Amino acid sequence: MKSCILEGIRIDGICACVPSYTVDNATFGAELFGDRIEDTLKVIGVQTRRICPPGSGITSLDLCMEAAKKLLEHHTFSSSDLGGVLFVTQTPDHDMPNNSSRAAHLLGLPKNCSAVDTNFGCSGYVYGLWLAGLMARSLDAPVLLMDGDTQSNCTSPRDRATALLFGDAGSATLLVPDKKAKPWHFGFLTDGSQQKVLMIPAGRARQPFDEHSLEYREWPDGGVRRPIDIRMDGMAVFNFVVRNVPPVLTEVLKNAGVPADAVDRLLLHQANLFMIEQVAKQIGISRDKMPVSLDRYGNSSSATLPVTICSKLAGELQTERKRTLLAGFGAGLSIAAASIEMGPCICPGLLEYPEG
């Protein structure tokens, strides 16, 4: 594990947004799983998901913009005071140009601002905090971290490994320089040898989009999906997470000088209920300190962390200071973890993006 410290940064506000369109997994998965649907839902923990309505054209940029506008309503400074935007997504509006440039324009940021996109999956929010924090320190100005994905567009409804998991969401987090803030401790681990465990095989340079890209077919693993859909080896992901995430979190706590029982909130990527319960158990943090949001909103890639924060902790973060331990893990395969003090800060909660 590679570790580092980031000093002089705090979170001044956070807001998240999900589509109002709701999918009930018991109904949706009845044909695919038959009599096993209830047992399957108990294991993965996803009862309902929020996705952009098919054909609606709603994107990760739209969801993140809704959160950003709501967040900035609560601040007295103007948009021109922002030093820049960092946009974390794997589902941008276009391959070119980037989402952050468009977001900077829509937010009314000056043309001399910085605008950066980065492609990350499940570990992206923690990586985003680190990178946006570095930007804010270097620019000596607030930086807006926008993080979101619309994975429903690349998930096969006929693939048992993924059909019940993924949702859509966007978020905005404001990071500001603060010399009095306590240091943030980060830890990272990457195993690129397992990239095929969780990936979208086709549609880009390595395997360009062609006349077969939209064809559903049955694959050797039994899944029925298009080449441009997410392919996941669930057992391989599970093994990677339970073997590697607990040691990374334990090391981060050690570096921060924080005992496990002193953690107020454990914020884990909302991948699978059984999986994250095993992680919490291994590092010795009680289940009641780990808020869960995947039951209602599904796995929205890296946005699951801000969705969990805004849906479960908004009230307390507005008035209280919480010692939090965060971890994102998945595609890459990649792990990013952090020990951070959060709050008091502005947290308008979780917004719903109107279907219309």
Short mmCIF file of C-alpha atoms in Angstrom, two decimals:
data_model
loop_
_atom_site.label_atom_id
_atom_site.label_comp_id
_atom_site.label_asym_id
_atom_site.label_seq_id
_atom_site.Cartn_x
_atom_site.Cartn_y
_atom_site.Cartn_z
CA MET A 1 0.00 0.00 0.00
CA LYS A 2 1.19 3.52 -0.81
CA SER A 3 0.23 6.13 1.79
CA CYS A 4 0.35 9.92 2.02
CA ILE A 5 -0.81 12.89 4.07
CA LEU A 6 -2.70 15.94 2.81
CA GLU A 7 -2.68 18.98 5.10
CA GLY A 8 -4.56 22.26 5.14
CA ILE A 9 -7.81 21.14 3.49
CA ARG A 10 -11.37 20.70 4.71
CA ILE A 11 -14.74 19.86 3.19
CA ASP A 12 -16.96 22.93 3.27
CA GLY A 13 -20.03 21.34 1.70
CA ILE A 14 -21.38 18.22 0.01
CA CYS A 15 -24.55 17.45 -1.93
CA ALA A 16 -25.70 14.47 -4.02
CA CYS A 17 -28.44 13.87 -6.56
CA VAL A 18 -30.18 10.72 -7.82
CA PRO A 19 -32.85 10.26 -10.51
CA SER A 20 -36.42 10.09 -9.23
CA TYR A 21 -37.08 7.04 -11.44
CA THR A 22 -37.09 3.95 -9.20
CA VAL A 23 -36.65 0.28 -10.13
CA ASP A 24 -38.02 -2.35 -7.73
CA ASN A 25 -35.57 -5.23 -7.89
CA ALA A 26 -38.01 -7.90 -6.69
CA THR A 27 -40.25 -7.19 -9.69
CA PHE A 28 -37.43 -6.43 -12.11
CA GLY A 29 -35.47 -9.58 -11.28
CA ALA A 30 -38.35 -12.05 -10.92
CA GLU A 31 -38.02 -13.48 -14.43
CA LEU A 32 -34.22 -13.52 -14.37
CA PHE A 33 -33.83 -15.20 -10.97
CA GLY A 34 -37.15 -16.99 -10.45
CA ASP A 35 -37.63 -18.44 -6.96
CA ARG A 36 -34.13 -17.31 -5.96
CA ILE A 37 -34.88 -13.60 -6.21
CA GLU A 38 -35.56 -12.99 -2.50
CA ASP A 39 -32.43 -14.84 -1.38
CA THR A 40 -30.38 -12.99 -3.98
CA LEU A 41 -31.65 -9.61 -2.79
CA LYS A 42 -30.80 -10.45 0.83
CA VAL A 43 -27.17 -11.11 -0.11
CA ILE A 44 -26.57 -8.13 -2.37
CA GLY A 45 -28.78 -5.83 -0.27
CA VAL A 46 -30.20 -3.81 -3.19
CA GLN A 47 -33.98 -3.64 -2.90
CA THR A 48 -34.54 -0.66 -5.19
CA ARG A 49 -32.32 1.32 -7.55
CA ARG A 50 -32.39 4.83 -8.96
CA ILE A 51 -31.64 5.05 -12.67
CA CYS A 52 -32.10 7.63 -15.38
CA PRO A 53 -35.28 6.76 -17.29
CA PRO A 54 -34.40 4.94 -20.53
CA GLY A 55 -34.25 7.42 -23.38
CA SER A 56 -34.36 10.44 -21.06
CA GLY A 57 -30.92 11.71 -22.06
CA ILE A 58 -30.07 12.53 -18.43
CA THR A 59 -26.32 12.26 -17.89
CA SER A 60 -23.82 12.22 -15.05
CA LEU A 61 -23.12 15.88 -15.81
CA ASP A 62 -26.80 16.74 -15.33
CA LEU A 63 -26.95 14.98 -11.96
CA CYS A 64 -23.71 16.56 -10.75
CA MET A 65 -24.80 20.02 -11.91
CA GLU A 66 -28.04 19.72 -9.94
CA ALA A 67 -26.03 18.93 -6.80
CA ALA A 68 -23.48 21.67 -7.47
CA LYS A 69 -26.07 24.39 -8.00
CA LYS A 70 -27.87 23.44 -4.79
CA LEU A 71 -24.60 23.39 -2.85
CA LEU A 72 -23.41 26.76 -4.13
CA GLU A 73 -26.76 28.36 -3.22
CA HIS A 74 -25.68 28.09 0.41
CA HIS A 75 -22.38 29.93 -0.01
CA THR A 76 -21.79 33.68 0.10
CA PHE A 77 -18.79 33.72 -2.24
CA SER A 78 -19.26 34.04 -5.99
CA SER A 79 -18.45 31.45 -8.63
CA SER A 80 -15.42 33.54 -9.63
CA ASP A 81 -13.83 32.67 -6.28
CA LEU A 82 -13.56 29.00 -7.25
CA GLY A 83 -10.15 27.87 -8.42
CA GLY A 84 -11.49 25.06 -10.56
CA VAL A 85 -13.45 21.88 -11.08
CA LEU A 86 -12.37 18.24 -10.88
CA PHE A 87 -14.86 15.85 -12.53
CA VAL A 88 -14.66 12.14 -11.69
CA THR A 89 -16.64 9.92 -14.06
CA GLN A 90 -16.49 6.90 -16.34
CA THR A 91 -19.63 8.01 -18.23
CA PRO A 92 -18.89 11.50 -19.60
CA ASP A 93 -21.23 13.33 -21.96
CA HIS A 94 -18.63 13.03 -24.73
CA ASP A 95 -15.22 11.49 -25.27
CA MET A 96 -14.19 15.03 -26.22
CA PRO A 97 -14.45 17.63 -24.73
CA ASN A 98 -14.36 16.80 -21.03
CA ASN A 99 -17.19 17.22 -18.54
CA SER A 100 -15.28 19.63 -16.29
CA SER A 101 -14.95 22.27 -19.02
CA ARG A 102 -18.69 22.21 -19.64
CA ALA A 103 -19.42 22.26 -15.90
CA ALA A 104 -17.13 25.27 -15.40
CA HIS A 105 -19.05 27.16 -18.09
CA LEU A 106 -22.48 26.20 -16.72
CA LEU A 107 -21.45 27.25 -13.21
CA GLY A 108 -20.23 30.63 -14.44
CA LEU A 109 -16.61 30.08 -13.48
CA PRO A 110 -14.07 32.50 -14.99
CA LYS A 111 -12.13 31.39 -18.05
CA ASN A 112 -8.89 31.36 -16.07
CA CYS A 113 -10.12 28.51 -13.83
CA SER A 114 -8.71 24.97 -13.93
CA ALA A 115 -10.90 22.16 -15.29
CA VAL A 116 -9.83 18.52 -15.02
CA ASP A 117 -11.52 15.16 -15.69
CA THR A 118 -10.32 11.84 -14.32
CA ASN A 119 -11.59 8.36 -15.18
CA PHE A 120 -12.13 6.31 -12.04
CA GLY A 121 -14.67 3.72 -11.01
CA CYS A 122 -15.51 2.65 -7.49
CA SER A 123 -12.42 4.18 -5.85
CA GLY A 124 -12.99 7.52 -7.59
CA TYR A 125 -14.51 9.60 -4.81
CA VAL A 126 -11.60 9.05 -2.42
CA TYR A 127 -9.12 9.65 -5.25
CA GLY A 128 -11.15 12.75 -6.07
CA LEU A 129 -10.83 14.10 -2.53
CA TRP A 130 -7.07 13.65 -2.74
CA LEU A 131 -6.66 15.22 -6.18
CA ALA A 132 -9.11 18.08 -5.58
CA GLY A 133 -7.41 18.73 -2.25
CA LEU A 134 -4.05 18.97 -3.97
CA MET A 135 -5.56 21.37 -6.51
CA ALA A 136 -7.08 23.56 -3.80
CA ARG A 137 -3.77 23.72 -1.94
CA SER A 138 -1.81 24.56 -5.08
CA LEU A 139 -4.31 27.17 -6.29
CA ASP A 140 -4.98 28.49 -2.77
CA ALA A 141 -8.65 28.59 -3.72
CA PRO A 142 -11.78 26.46 -3.29
CA VAL A 143 -12.14 23.56 -5.74
CA LEU A 144 -15.36 21.80 -6.63
CA LEU A 145 -15.20 18.01 -6.84
CA MET A 146 -17.97 16.66 -9.08
CA ASP A 147 -18.38 12.89 -9.03
CA GLY A 148 -21.03 10.85 -10.82
CA ASP A 149 -21.87 8.01 -13.16
CA THR A 150 -24.86 6.77 -15.16
CA GLN A 151 -24.05 3.08 -15.35
CA SER A 152 -27.59 2.02 -16.26
CA ASN A 153 -26.66 2.79 -19.90
CA CYS A 154 -23.98 0.09 -19.88
CA THR A 155 -25.63 -2.61 -17.75
CA SER A 156 -27.38 -5.58 -19.32
CA PRO A 157 -30.84 -6.34 -17.85
CA ARG A 158 -30.19 -9.99 -18.77
CA ASP A 159 -26.88 -10.47 -16.95
CA ARG A 160 -27.33 -12.05 -13.50
CA ALA A 161 -23.98 -10.73 -12.28
CA THR A 162 -24.89 -7.05 -12.78
CA ALA A 163 -28.60 -6.59 -13.55
CA LEU A 164 -29.69 -5.94 -9.95
CA LEU A 165 -26.72 -3.88 -8.79
CA PHE A 166 -26.10 -0.65 -10.62
CA GLY A 167 -27.76 2.72 -10.25
CA ASP A 168 -27.06 6.31 -11.31
CA ALA A 169 -26.06 9.33 -9.22
CA GLY A 170 -24.10 12.57 -9.20
CA SER A 171 -22.53 14.71 -6.49
CA ALA A 172 -20.68 17.92 -5.69
CA THR A 173 -18.18 18.43 -2.86
CA LEU A 174 -16.52 21.74 -2.08
CA LEU A 175 -12.95 21.59 -0.77
CA VAL A 176 -11.38 24.73 0.67
CA PRO A 177 -7.88 25.57 1.96
CA ASP A 178 -7.77 25.77 5.75
CA LYS A 179 -4.44 25.89 7.61
CA LYS A 180 -6.17 24.88 10.86
CA ALA A 181 -7.69 21.69 9.43
CA LYS A 182 -6.40 18.38 10.72
CA PRO A 183 -4.38 16.35 8.19
CA TRP A 184 -6.03 13.76 5.96
CA HIS A 185 -4.40 10.35 5.68
CA PHE A 186 -4.72 8.34 2.46
CA GLY A 187 -3.84 4.83 1.36
CA PHE A 188 -3.89 3.37 -2.17
CA LEU A 189 -3.57 -0.10 -3.66
CA THR A 190 -3.85 -1.11 -7.33
CA ASP A 191 -3.73 -4.49 -9.08
CA GLY A 192 -3.97 -3.91 -12.82
CA SER A 193 -3.33 -7.60 -13.52
CA GLN A 194 -6.99 -8.18 -12.66
CA GLN A 195 -8.47 -5.54 -14.96
CA LYS A 196 -10.69 -8.08 -16.75
CA VAL A 197 -12.50 -8.95 -13.51
CA LEU A 198 -14.59 -5.77 -13.83
CA MET A 199 -14.60 -3.97 -17.16
CA ILE A 200 -16.46 -2.80 -20.26
CA PRO A 201 -14.63 -4.75 -22.99
CA ALA A 202 -15.63 -2.89 -26.13
CA GLY A 203 -16.48 0.52 -27.52
CA ARG A 204 -13.14 2.32 -27.28
CA ALA A 205 -9.67 2.18 -28.86
CA ARG A 206 -8.64 -1.33 -27.81
CA GLN A 207 -11.86 -2.83 -29.21
CA PRO A 208 -13.61 -0.15 -31.26
CA PHE A 209 -17.35 0.15 -31.60
CA ASP A 210 -18.56 -1.86 -34.61
CA GLU A 211 -21.69 -3.43 -36.10
CA HIS A 212 -21.72 -6.12 -33.37
CA SER A 213 -21.39 -3.79 -30.38
CA LEU A 214 -25.15 -3.55 -29.78
CA GLU A 215 -25.84 -7.26 -30.15
CA TYR A 216 -26.84 -9.22 -27.05
CA ARG A 217 -25.16 -12.61 -26.85
CA GLU A 218 -24.58 -15.31 -24.27
CA TRP A 219 -21.00 -15.44 -22.99
CA PRO A 220 -19.01 -18.34 -21.46
CA ASP A 221 -19.77 -17.09 -17.94
CA GLY A 222 -23.50 -17.47 -18.65
CA GLY A 223 -24.22 -13.75 -18.84
CA VAL A 224 -26.29 -12.28 -21.65
CA ARG A 225 -25.01 -8.81 -22.56
CA ARG A 226 -23.61 -6.57 -25.27
CA PRO A 227 -19.84 -6.14 -25.72
CA ILE A 228 -20.30 -2.54 -24.50
CA ASP A 229 -21.91 -3.62 -21.21
CA ILE A 230 -20.22 -4.09 -17.85
CA ARG A 231 -18.73 -7.53 -17.35
CA MET A 232 -18.09 -8.60 -13.76
CA ASP A 233 -16.67 -11.68 -12.09
CA GLY A 234 -18.45 -11.19 -8.79
CA MET A 235 -16.53 -13.82 -6.83
CA ALA A 236 -13.16 -12.45 -7.97
CA VAL A 237 -14.19 -8.93 -6.92
CA PHE A 238 -15.41 -10.24 -3.56
CA ASN A 239 -12.13 -12.07 -2.92
CA PHE A 240 -10.07 -9.01 -3.84
CA VAL A 241 -12.06 -6.78 -1.52
CA VAL A 242 -12.20 -8.97 1.59
CA ARG A 243 -8.49 -9.85 1.30
CA ASN A 244 -7.16 -6.37 0.59
CA VAL A 245 -9.50 -3.65 1.84
CA PRO A 246 -9.28 -4.48 5.60
CA PRO A 247 -5.43 -4.35 5.65
CA VAL A 248 -5.46 -1.05 3.75
CA LEU A 249 -7.99 0.48 6.17
CA THR A 250 -6.06 -0.82 9.17
CA GLU A 251 -2.85 0.73 7.84
CA VAL A 252 -4.56 4.08 7.18
CA LEU A 253 -5.86 4.16 10.76
CA LYS A 254 -2.41 3.27 12.07
CA ASN A 255 -0.80 6.09 10.09
CA ALA A 256 -3.44 8.51 11.33
CA GLY A 257 -2.98 7.40 14.94
CA VAL A 258 -6.69 6.58 15.22
CA PRO A 259 -7.85 3.35 16.91
CA ALA A 260 -10.72 1.54 15.21
CA ASP A 261 -13.08 2.14 18.13
CA ALA A 262 -12.51 5.90 17.81
CA VAL A 263 -13.96 6.02 14.28
CA ASP A 264 -17.37 7.72 14.28
CA ARG A 265 -18.45 6.66 10.79
CA LEU A 266 -17.22 3.95 8.43
CA LEU A 267 -18.11 4.93 4.86
CA LEU A 268 -17.63 2.08 2.40
CA HIS A 269 -18.36 1.89 -1.31
CA GLN A 270 -21.85 0.43 -1.62
CA ALA A 271 -21.03 -2.62 -3.70
CA ASN A 272 -22.68 -5.53 -1.93
CA LEU A 273 -24.15 -5.72 1.57
CA PHE A 274 -22.54 -9.01 2.59
CA MET A 275 -19.16 -7.80 1.28
CA ILE A 276 -19.06 -4.52 3.20
CA GLU A 277 -20.33 -6.18 6.38
CA GLN A 278 -17.36 -8.56 6.16
CA VAL A 279 -14.97 -5.62 5.78
CA ALA A 280 -16.40 -3.82 8.82
CA LYS A 281 -16.18 -7.01 10.87
CA GLN A 282 -12.55 -7.63 9.93
CA ILE A 283 -11.37 -4.17 10.96
CA GLY A 284 -13.35 -4.23 14.20
CA ILE A 285 -15.82 -1.42 13.57
CA SER A 286 -19.39 -2.04 14.71
CA ARG A 287 -22.13 -2.34 12.11
CA ASP A 288 -24.09 0.58 13.59
CA LYS A 289 -21.26 2.94 12.62
CA MET A 290 -21.51 1.94 8.95
CA PRO A 291 -24.41 3.66 7.18
CA VAL A 292 -25.88 1.79 4.21
CA SER A 293 -27.60 3.34 1.20
CA LEU A 294 -27.37 0.63 -1.47
CA ASP A 295 -30.67 -0.89 -0.33
CA ARG A 296 -32.53 2.13 -1.74
CA TYR A 297 -30.22 3.55 -4.40
CA GLY A 298 -28.04 0.71 -5.70
CA ASN A 299 -24.36 0.79 -6.65
CA SER A 300 -23.70 4.09 -8.42
CA SER A 301 -19.95 3.50 -8.77
CA SER A 302 -17.80 6.11 -6.99
CA ALA A 303 -20.86 8.25 -6.24
CA THR A 304 -22.08 5.75 -3.63
CA LEU A 305 -19.98 7.47 -0.97
CA PRO A 306 -21.48 10.97 -1.37
CA VAL A 307 -24.94 9.39 -1.80
CA THR A 308 -24.48 7.59 1.52
CA ILE A 309 -23.21 10.72 3.23
CA CYS A 310 -26.05 12.91 1.96
CA SER A 311 -28.86 10.38 2.51
CA LYS A 312 -27.73 9.15 5.93
CA LEU A 313 -25.52 11.77 7.59
CA ALA A 314 -26.75 15.16 6.34
CA GLY A 315 -28.29 16.19 9.65
CA GLU A 316 -25.31 15.38 11.85
CA LEU A 317 -22.69 16.78 9.46
CA GLN A 318 -24.34 20.19 9.48
CA THR A 319 -23.66 20.60 13.19
CA GLU A 320 -21.15 17.94 14.30
CA ARG A 321 -17.56 16.91 13.63
CA LYS A 322 -17.16 13.25 12.70
CA ARG A 323 -14.00 11.17 12.44
CA THR A 324 -14.67 9.20 9.26
CA LEU A 325 -12.92 6.29 7.58
CA LEU A 326 -13.69 6.03 3.86
CA ALA A 327 -12.88 3.43 1.23
CA GLY A 328 -13.72 2.95 -2.43
CA PHE A 329 -12.82 -0.29 -4.18
CA GLY A 330 -13.51 -2.02 -7.46
CA ALA A 331 -12.65 -1.46 -11.13
CA GLY A 332 -8.94 -1.39 -11.78
CA LEU A 333 -8.74 -3.34 -9.56
CA SER A 334 -8.27 -0.38 -7.27
CA ILE A 335 -8.58 0.62 -3.61
CA ALA A 336 -8.48 4.14 -2.19
CA ALA A 337 -8.99 4.80 1.52
CA ALA A 338 -8.81 7.85 3.77
CA SER A 339 -9.11 8.96 7.38
CA ILE A 340 -10.76 12.38 7.38
CA GLU A 341 -12.57 14.62 9.85
CA MET A 342 -15.84 15.80 8.30
CA GLY A 343 -18.19 18.51 9.51
CA PRO A 344 -19.58 20.84 10.44
CA CYS A 345 -20.26 21.66 6.82
CA ILE A 346 -23.07 22.53 4.46
CA CYS A 347 -25.03 19.42 3.49
CA PRO A 348 -28.39 20.02 1.80
CA GLY A 349 -28.98 16.26 1.68
CA LEU A 350 -29.90 14.03 -1.22
CA LEU A 351 -31.75 15.61 -4.15
CA GLU A 352 -34.00 13.94 -6.69
CA TYR A 353 -33.58 14.83 -10.36
CA PRO A 354 -37.06 15.30 -11.82
CA GLU A 355 -38.08 12.86 -14.55
CA GLY A 356 -39.33 15.65 -16.76
#
